[in-house]
Tab-separated table of C-alpha atoms in Angstrom:
chain	number	residue	atom	x	y	z
A	740	LYS	CA	-97.122	-34.507	-99.431
A	741	SER	CA	-99.959	-32.836	-97.459
A	742	SER	CA	-101.028	-29.407	-96.322
A	743	LYS	CA	-99.591	-29.835	-92.886
A	744	LEU	CA	-96.128	-29.048	-91.827
A	745	MET	CA	-93.749	-30.068	-89.258
A	746	VAL	CA	-91.331	-27.264	-88.166
A	747	LYS	CA	-88.477	-28.879	-86.002
A	748	ASN	CA	-85.585	-27.287	-84.459
A	749	LEU	CA	-87.812	-24.445	-82.738
A	750	ALA	CA	-86.847	-22.387	-80.390
A	751	PHE	CA	-88.272	-22.944	-76.798
A	752	GLU	CA	-89.187	-19.240	-76.498
A	753	ALA	CA	-91.115	-18.788	-79.587
A	754	SER	CA	-94.739	-18.080	-79.568
A	755	ARG	CA	-97.599	-19.632	-81.499
A	756	LYS	CA	-98.312	-15.951	-82.826
A	757	GLU	CA	-94.976	-15.471	-83.750
A	758	VAL	CA	-94.925	-18.785	-85.918
A	759	ARG	CA	-98.290	-17.869	-87.440
A	760	GLN	CA	-96.623	-14.344	-88.377
A	761	LEU	CA	-93.714	-16.144	-90.048
A	762	PHE	CA	-96.012	-18.634	-92.137
A	763	SER	CA	-99.132	-16.683	-92.747
A	764	SER	CA	-97.285	-14.553	-95.718
A	765	TYR	CA	-97.231	-17.914	-97.675
A	766	GLY	CA	-100.825	-18.849	-97.752
A	767	GLU	CA	-104.257	-18.877	-95.377
A	768	LEU	CA	-103.475	-21.002	-92.330
A	769	LYS	CA	-106.070	-23.823	-90.787
A	770	SER	CA	-104.260	-23.944	-87.526
A	771	VAL	CA	-101.040	-23.620	-85.854
A	772	SER	CA	-100.076	-25.768	-82.737
A	773	LEU	CA	-96.936	-25.779	-80.454
A	774	PRO	CA	-97.227	-29.057	-78.342
A	775	GLN	CA	-95.678	-28.665	-74.672
A	776	LYS	CA	-94.326	-30.552	-72.320
A	777	PHE	CA	-96.548	-31.459	-69.221
A	778	ASP	CA	-94.458	-28.543	-67.063
A	779	GLY	CA	-96.017	-26.358	-69.496
A	780	THR	CA	-92.558	-25.789	-71.805
A	781	SER	CA	-92.521	-25.770	-75.637
A	782	ARG	CA	-91.092	-29.139	-76.822
A	783	GLY	CA	-89.004	-27.433	-79.369
A	784	PHE	CA	-91.437	-28.161	-82.443
A	785	ALA	CA	-94.690	-27.121	-84.224
A	786	PHE	CA	-97.236	-27.953	-86.499
A	787	VAL	CA	-98.738	-25.580	-89.119
A	788	GLU	CA	-101.591	-26.519	-91.453
A	789	PHE	CA	-102.341	-24.758	-94.608
A	790	LYS	CA	-105.524	-24.597	-96.558
A	791	SER	CA	-103.905	-26.113	-99.434
A	792	LYS	CA	-100.724	-28.143	-100.448
A	793	SER	CA	-99.562	-25.749	-102.866
A	794	GLU	CA	-99.449	-23.211	-100.038
A	795	ALA	CA	-97.537	-25.364	-98.016
A	796	ALA	CA	-95.347	-25.882	-100.598
A	797	ALA	CA	-94.308	-22.520	-101.136
A	798	ALA	CA	-93.898	-22.124	-97.346
A	799	MET	CA	-91.752	-24.971	-97.251
A	800	SER	CA	-89.492	-24.301	-100.117
A	801	ALA	CA	-89.153	-20.640	-98.971
A	802	LEU	CA	-88.596	-21.070	-95.412
A	803	ARG	CA	-86.422	-24.085	-96.004
A	804	ALA	CA	-83.263	-22.236	-94.857
A	805	THR	CA	-84.692	-19.993	-92.398
A	806	HIS	CA	-83.481	-18.787	-89.092
A	807	PHE	CA	-85.578	-17.964	-86.192
A	808	TYR	CA	-84.554	-17.247	-83.016
A	809	ALA	CA	-80.674	-18.005	-84.285
A	810	ARG	CA	-81.968	-21.504	-84.667
A	811	ARG	CA	-81.993	-23.090	-88.424
A	812	LEU	CA	-85.704	-24.184	-88.766
A	813	VAL	CA	-86.106	-28.007	-90.303
A	814	ILE	CA	-89.488	-28.165	-91.911
A	815	GLU	CA	-90.874	-31.223	-93.441
A	816	TYR	CA	-94.564	-32.328	-94.231
A	817	ALA	CA	-96.188	-33.596	-91.168
A	818	GLU	CA	-97.402	-37.314	-91.655
A	819	GLU	CA	-101.216	-37.953	-91.890
A	820	GLU	CA	-103.487	-38.207	-88.623
A	821	ALA	CA	-103.619	-41.858	-89.020
A	822	ASP	CA	-100.144	-42.517	-89.343
A	823	VAL	CA	-99.293	-40.618	-86.239
A	824	SER	CA	-101.708	-41.489	-83.771
A	825	ALA	CA	-100.780	-45.312	-84.919
A	826	GLU	CA	-97.303	-45.009	-84.390
A	827	ASN	CA	-98.022	-43.189	-80.862
A	828	GLU	CA	-100.630	-46.011	-79.694
A	829	ALA	CA	-97.214	-48.601	-80.714
A	830	ALA	CA	-95.169	-46.177	-78.257
A	831	MET	CA	-97.646	-45.827	-75.691
A	832	VAL	CA	-98.066	-49.906	-75.582
A	833	GLN	CA	-94.564	-50.560	-75.562
A	834	ARG	CA	-93.706	-47.720	-72.513
A	835	MET	CA	-96.689	-49.468	-70.665
A	836	LYS	CA	-95.054	-53.038	-71.168
A	837	LYS	CA	-91.837	-51.659	-69.848
A	838	ALA	CA	-93.434	-49.950	-66.747
A	839	GLN	CA	-95.315	-53.521	-66.248
A	840	GLN	CA	-91.975	-55.090	-66.024
A	841	LYS	CA	-90.107	-52.654	-63.784
A	842	LEU	CA	-93.325	-53.111	-61.339
A	843	ARG	CA	-93.228	-57.004	-61.437
A	844	PRO	CA	-91.168	-58.375	-58.572
A	845	SER	CA	-88.355	-60.512	-60.145
A	846	LYS	CA	-88.199	-64.409	-60.190
A	847	ARG	CA	-85.145	-64.716	-58.335
A	848	ARG	CA	-85.444	-64.798	-54.226
A	849	ARG	CA	-82.931	-62.471	-52.478
A	850	THR	CA	-82.057	-63.654	-49.152
A	851	ASN	CA	-80.588	-61.704	-46.265
A	852	THR	CA	-77.836	-63.296	-44.315
A	853	THR	CA	-75.970	-62.510	-41.322
A	854	ALA	CA	-72.828	-63.555	-39.712
A	855	GLU	CA	-75.309	-65.625	-37.386
A	856	ASP	CA	-76.794	-67.300	-40.264
A	857	GLU	CA	-73.394	-68.503	-41.444
A	858	GLY	CA	-72.127	-70.211	-38.479
A	859	THR	CA	-72.525	-74.344	-37.923
A	860	MET	CA	-75.446	-75.538	-36.264
A	861	ASP	CA	-75.594	-77.441	-33.151
A	862	GLY	CA	-78.316	-79.314	-31.629
A	863	GLY	CA	-80.156	-76.176	-30.345
A	864	ASP	CA	-80.274	-74.434	-33.853
A	865	GLU	CA	-82.516	-77.058	-35.072
A	866	ALA	CA	-85.732	-75.209	-34.551
A	867	ASP	CA	-84.272	-72.134	-36.252
A	868	TYR	CA	-82.844	-73.836	-39.222
A	869	GLU	CA	-86.523	-75.106	-39.653
A	870	MET	CA	-87.899	-71.767	-39.904
A	871	TYR	CA	-85.367	-71.423	-43.352
A	872	ARG	CA	-86.655	-74.642	-45.176
């Protein structure tokens, strides 16, 4: 157990100040963060860090069934920073591998055929045929 909680199912319109108000009555807060997407909108979860583990435990047990903006909060202990960064790094490596695979040309050659190409060859087409070998 840690002094940091992860608050899931958080309404997108919830502000950092509101989350701080909700949790501050259970102890002294070190930090409150609401991660955002690249476009600046909320990702729907928050991290709330208390000064002590006992304060975090009190908040977790008291707010376990709380509804905030008509959404039931899902509160869990946050993973330690080292575990989270290793997990993020592994996920990033996987995404990069997938992106590289998409950028690589496929090994299969594609050929464009037209009705003219599918005809029979006569002597005059020998030069054209050499071009395709």
